[in-house]
């Protein structure tokens, strides 16, 4: 069993791209808008050559079974000149996915992903608590009335 596990592990070889980063991916915080979550950010070309058409590969984790799912997101515009930036954005149902992470930056038609670096983008605005005004009215009192009167008789033990 151990030999089988070793041979299976040796067959799974992930090829990591090597070299200087050709792009900077700025990842914005997820924005929740009702039942949808918007994931987005920018990609800046840090190389000296034109890149494109580019897509970002995201790994999404489902809530119900924690299975991983990959999704390709096209950039707008898809081709980026040197020192230029492009945006990406995708809307997902909040109840379906629990997390997302960037896995690769791919050029259409090439099997090998590009080398990239990441950084933190725009922060999610602070959630504002719903302002609710509560008015507490005065309780009607019978200051002049006795607890035990002719109109309201009560037995005293």
mmCIF file of C-alpha atoms in Angstrom:
data_model
loop_
_atom_site.group_PDB
_atom_site.id
_atom_site.type_symbol
_atom_site.label_atom_id
_atom_site.label_comp_id
_atom_site.label_asym_id
_atom_site.label_seq_id
_atom_site.Cartn_x
_atom_site.Cartn_y
_atom_site.Cartn_z
ATOM 1 C CA UNK A 1 0.000 0.000 0.000
ATOM 2 C CA UNK A 2 2.871 2.396 0.798
ATOM 3 C CA UNK A 3 4.561 1.627 -2.530
ATOM 4 C CA UNK A 4 1.317 2.327 -4.359
ATOM 5 C CA UNK A 5 0.910 5.628 -2.505
ATOM 6 C CA UNK A 6 4.499 6.651 -3.356
ATOM 7 C CA UNK A 7 4.105 5.862 -7.048
ATOM 8 C CA UNK A 8 0.775 7.707 -7.200
ATOM 9 C CA UNK A 9 2.311 10.743 -5.471
ATOM 10 C CA UNK A 10 5.302 10.716 -7.822
ATOM 11 C CA UNK A 11 3.025 10.675 -10.893
ATOM 12 C CA UNK A 12 1.214 13.844 -9.783
ATOM 13 C CA UNK A 13 3.711 16.526 -10.720
ATOM 14 C CA UNK A 14 2.550 20.095 -10.862
ATOM 15 C CA UNK A 15 4.661 22.311 -13.052
ATOM 16 C CA UNK A 16 5.100 25.693 -11.414
ATOM 17 C CA UNK A 17 6.065 28.528 -13.752
ATOM 18 C CA UNK A 18 9.507 29.912 -12.950
ATOM 19 C CA UNK A 19 11.220 33.200 -13.627
ATOM 20 C CA UNK A 20 10.493 36.852 -12.925
ATOM 21 C CA UNK A 21 6.809 37.772 -12.582
ATOM 22 C CA UNK A 22 5.265 39.038 -15.799
ATOM 23 C CA UNK A 23 2.100 40.354 -14.170
ATOM 24 C CA UNK A 24 0.809 41.685 -10.858
ATOM 25 C CA UNK A 25 -2.658 40.530 -9.820
ATOM 26 C CA UNK A 26 -4.345 42.899 -7.369
ATOM 27 C CA UNK A 27 -7.137 41.000 -5.590
ATOM 28 C CA UNK A 28 -10.007 43.063 -4.167
ATOM 29 C CA UNK A 29 -12.000 41.871 -1.166
ATOM 30 C CA UNK A 30 -15.207 40.032 -1.994
ATOM 31 C CA UNK A 31 -18.213 42.350 -2.055
ATOM 32 C CA UNK A 32 -21.520 40.906 -0.866
ATOM 33 C CA UNK A 33 -24.541 42.395 -2.627
ATOM 34 C CA UNK A 34 -27.672 40.666 -1.413
ATOM 35 C CA UNK A 35 -27.611 37.024 -2.532
ATOM 36 C CA UNK A 36 -24.574 37.572 -4.787
ATOM 37 C CA UNK A 37 -20.867 37.947 -4.138
ATOM 38 C CA UNK A 38 -18.716 39.961 -6.544
ATOM 39 C CA UNK A 39 -15.073 38.893 -6.887
ATOM 40 C CA UNK A 40 -12.750 41.140 -8.830
ATOM 41 C CA UNK A 41 -9.511 43.013 -9.145
ATOM 42 C CA UNK A 42 -6.932 44.216 -11.641
ATOM 43 C CA UNK A 43 -4.050 42.660 -13.541
ATOM 44 C CA UNK A 44 -1.053 44.862 -14.363
ATOM 45 C CA UNK A 45 1.438 43.857 -17.039
ATOM 46 C CA UNK A 46 4.899 44.248 -15.449
ATOM 47 C CA UNK A 47 6.796 42.777 -18.407
ATOM 48 C CA UNK A 48 8.195 44.549 -21.464
ATOM 49 C CA UNK A 49 5.976 42.681 -23.924
ATOM 50 C CA UNK A 50 2.282 42.707 -24.762
ATOM 51 C CA UNK A 51 0.304 39.966 -22.978
ATOM 52 C CA UNK A 52 -2.967 38.488 -24.070
ATOM 53 C CA UNK A 53 -5.604 37.374 -24.429
ATOM 54 C CA UNK A 54 -5.501 36.646 -20.684
ATOM 55 C CA UNK A 55 -7.787 34.714 -18.366
ATOM 56 C CA UNK A 56 -7.598 34.201 -14.611
ATOM 57 C CA UNK A 57 -8.206 30.737 -13.214
ATOM 58 C CA UNK A 58 -10.019 30.717 -9.863
ATOM 59 C CA UNK A 59 -10.433 27.769 -7.521
ATOM 60 C CA UNK A 60 -13.855 27.917 -5.854
ATOM 61 C CA UNK A 61 -14.843 25.819 -2.809
ATOM 62 C CA UNK A 62 -18.472 24.759 -2.611
ATOM 63 C CA UNK A 63 -20.237 25.088 0.732
ATOM 64 C CA UNK A 64 -22.205 21.848 0.745
ATOM 65 C CA UNK A 65 -19.435 19.323 -0.014
ATOM 66 C CA UNK A 66 -16.193 21.410 0.106
ATOM 67 C CA UNK A 67 -15.314 20.210 -3.392
ATOM 68 C CA UNK A 68 -13.033 22.381 -5.512
ATOM 69 C CA UNK A 69 -14.252 23.805 -8.790
ATOM 70 C CA UNK A 70 -12.205 25.864 -11.264
ATOM 71 C CA UNK A 71 -13.561 28.808 -13.219
ATOM 72 C CA UNK A 72 -11.874 30.845 -15.955
ATOM 73 C CA UNK A 73 -12.542 34.587 -15.943
ATOM 74 C CA UNK A 74 -11.722 36.761 -18.947
ATOM 75 C CA UNK A 75 -10.123 40.165 -18.444
ATOM 76 C CA UNK A 76 -11.568 43.374 -19.843
ATOM 77 C CA UNK A 77 -9.680 44.283 -22.069
ATOM 78 C CA UNK A 78 -8.195 40.836 -22.710
ATOM 79 C CA UNK A 79 -4.841 42.091 -24.061
ATOM 80 C CA UNK A 80 -2.578 44.268 -21.935
ATOM 81 C CA UNK A 81 0.264 46.458 -23.198
ATOM 82 C CA UNK A 82 3.425 46.873 -21.056
ATOM 83 C CA UNK A 83 2.769 48.782 -17.801
ATOM 84 C CA UNK A 84 -0.992 48.812 -18.490
ATOM 85 C CA UNK A 85 -3.760 47.300 -16.353
ATOM 86 C CA UNK A 86 -6.961 45.398 -16.998
ATOM 87 C CA UNK A 87 -9.928 44.460 -14.764
ATOM 88 C CA UNK A 88 -11.643 41.179 -14.033
ATOM 89 C CA UNK A 89 -14.908 40.549 -12.233
ATOM 90 C CA UNK A 90 -17.329 37.680 -11.642
ATOM 91 C CA UNK A 91 -20.631 37.362 -9.759
ATOM 92 C CA UNK A 92 -21.309 34.197 -7.761
ATOM 93 C CA UNK A 93 -24.190 33.073 -5.572
ATOM 94 C CA UNK A 94 -23.229 33.610 -1.935
ATOM 95 C CA UNK A 95 -24.912 30.437 -0.690
ATOM 96 C CA UNK A 96 -23.046 28.171 -3.160
ATOM 97 C CA UNK A 97 -19.361 29.009 -2.508
ATOM 98 C CA UNK A 98 -17.381 29.476 0.688
ATOM 99 C CA UNK A 99 -13.982 30.598 -0.652
ATOM 100 C CA UNK A 100 -12.100 31.515 -3.802
ATOM 101 C CA UNK A 101 -8.416 31.829 -4.646
ATOM 102 C CA UNK A 102 -6.393 32.689 -7.736
ATOM 103 C CA UNK A 103 -4.686 29.585 -9.121
ATOM 104 C CA UNK A 104 -3.178 30.724 -12.433
ATOM 105 C CA UNK A 105 -2.924 33.494 -14.998
ATOM 106 C CA UNK A 106 -3.242 31.966 -18.449
ATOM 107 C CA UNK A 107 -2.661 33.171 -21.982
ATOM 108 C CA UNK A 108 -5.204 31.756 -24.395
ATOM 109 C CA UNK A 109 -3.600 29.066 -26.533
ATOM 110 C CA UNK A 110 -0.656 28.366 -24.182
ATOM 111 C CA UNK A 111 -0.616 25.392 -21.835
ATOM 112 C CA UNK A 112 1.939 26.922 -19.452
ATOM 113 C CA UNK A 113 0.538 29.619 -17.094
ATOM 114 C CA UNK A 114 2.319 32.963 -16.715
ATOM 115 C CA UNK A 115 4.440 33.833 -13.700
ATOM 116 C CA UNK A 116 2.623 36.394 -11.544
ATOM 117 C CA UNK A 117 2.672 37.974 -8.116
ATOM 118 C CA UNK A 118 -0.325 39.040 -6.041
ATOM 119 C CA UNK A 119 -1.155 41.909 -3.732
ATOM 120 C CA UNK A 120 -4.100 43.125 -1.674
ATOM 121 C CA UNK A 121 -6.540 45.398 -3.490
ATOM 122 C CA UNK A 122 -9.499 47.459 -2.360
ATOM 123 C CA UNK A 123 -10.852 46.667 1.083
ATOM 124 C CA UNK A 124 -14.511 45.903 1.628
ATOM 125 C CA UNK A 125 -16.283 48.900 3.177
ATOM 126 C CA UNK A 126 -17.228 48.466 6.813
ATOM 127 C CA UNK A 127 -20.704 47.103 7.345
ATOM 128 C CA UNK A 128 -22.939 49.807 8.721
ATOM 129 C CA UNK A 129 -25.337 48.646 11.383
ATOM 130 C CA UNK A 130 -28.914 49.315 10.486
ATOM 131 C CA UNK A 131 -29.967 52.427 12.368
ATOM 132 C CA UNK A 132 -33.151 51.793 14.232
ATOM 133 C CA UNK A 133 -34.891 54.339 16.412
ATOM 134 C CA UNK A 134 -36.714 52.895 19.380
ATOM 135 C CA UNK A 135 -39.167 55.199 21.117
ATOM 136 C CA UNK A 136 -40.100 54.263 24.635
ATOM 137 C CA UNK A 137 -43.359 55.866 25.640
ATOM 138 C CA UNK A 138 -44.430 56.554 29.196
ATOM 139 C CA UNK A 139 -46.585 54.009 30.813
ATOM 140 C CA UNK A 140 -49.991 55.310 31.719
ATOM 141 C CA UNK A 141 -50.079 55.743 35.481
ATOM 142 C CA UNK A 142 -52.953 56.203 37.804
ATOM 143 C CA UNK A 143 -51.226 58.402 40.298
ATOM 144 C CA UNK A 144 -54.450 59.602 41.856
ATOM 145 C CA UNK A 145 -56.171 56.234 41.983
ATOM 146 C CA UNK A 146 -55.950 53.834 44.909
ATOM 147 C CA UNK A 147 -55.281 50.192 44.370
ATOM 148 C CA UNK A 148 -58.255 49.343 46.518
ATOM 149 C CA UNK A 149 -61.179 51.657 45.908
ATOM 150 C CA UNK A 150 -64.927 51.433 45.596
ATOM 151 C CA UNK A 151 -64.583 51.314 41.801
ATOM 152 C CA UNK A 152 -61.794 48.703 41.927
ATOM 153 C CA UNK A 153 -62.301 46.553 45.002
ATOM 154 C CA UNK A 154 -59.574 44.086 45.986
ATOM 155 C CA UNK A 155 -59.473 41.648 48.843
ATOM 156 C CA UNK A 156 -56.679 42.155 51.322
ATOM 157 C CA UNK A 157 -55.644 39.035 53.209
#
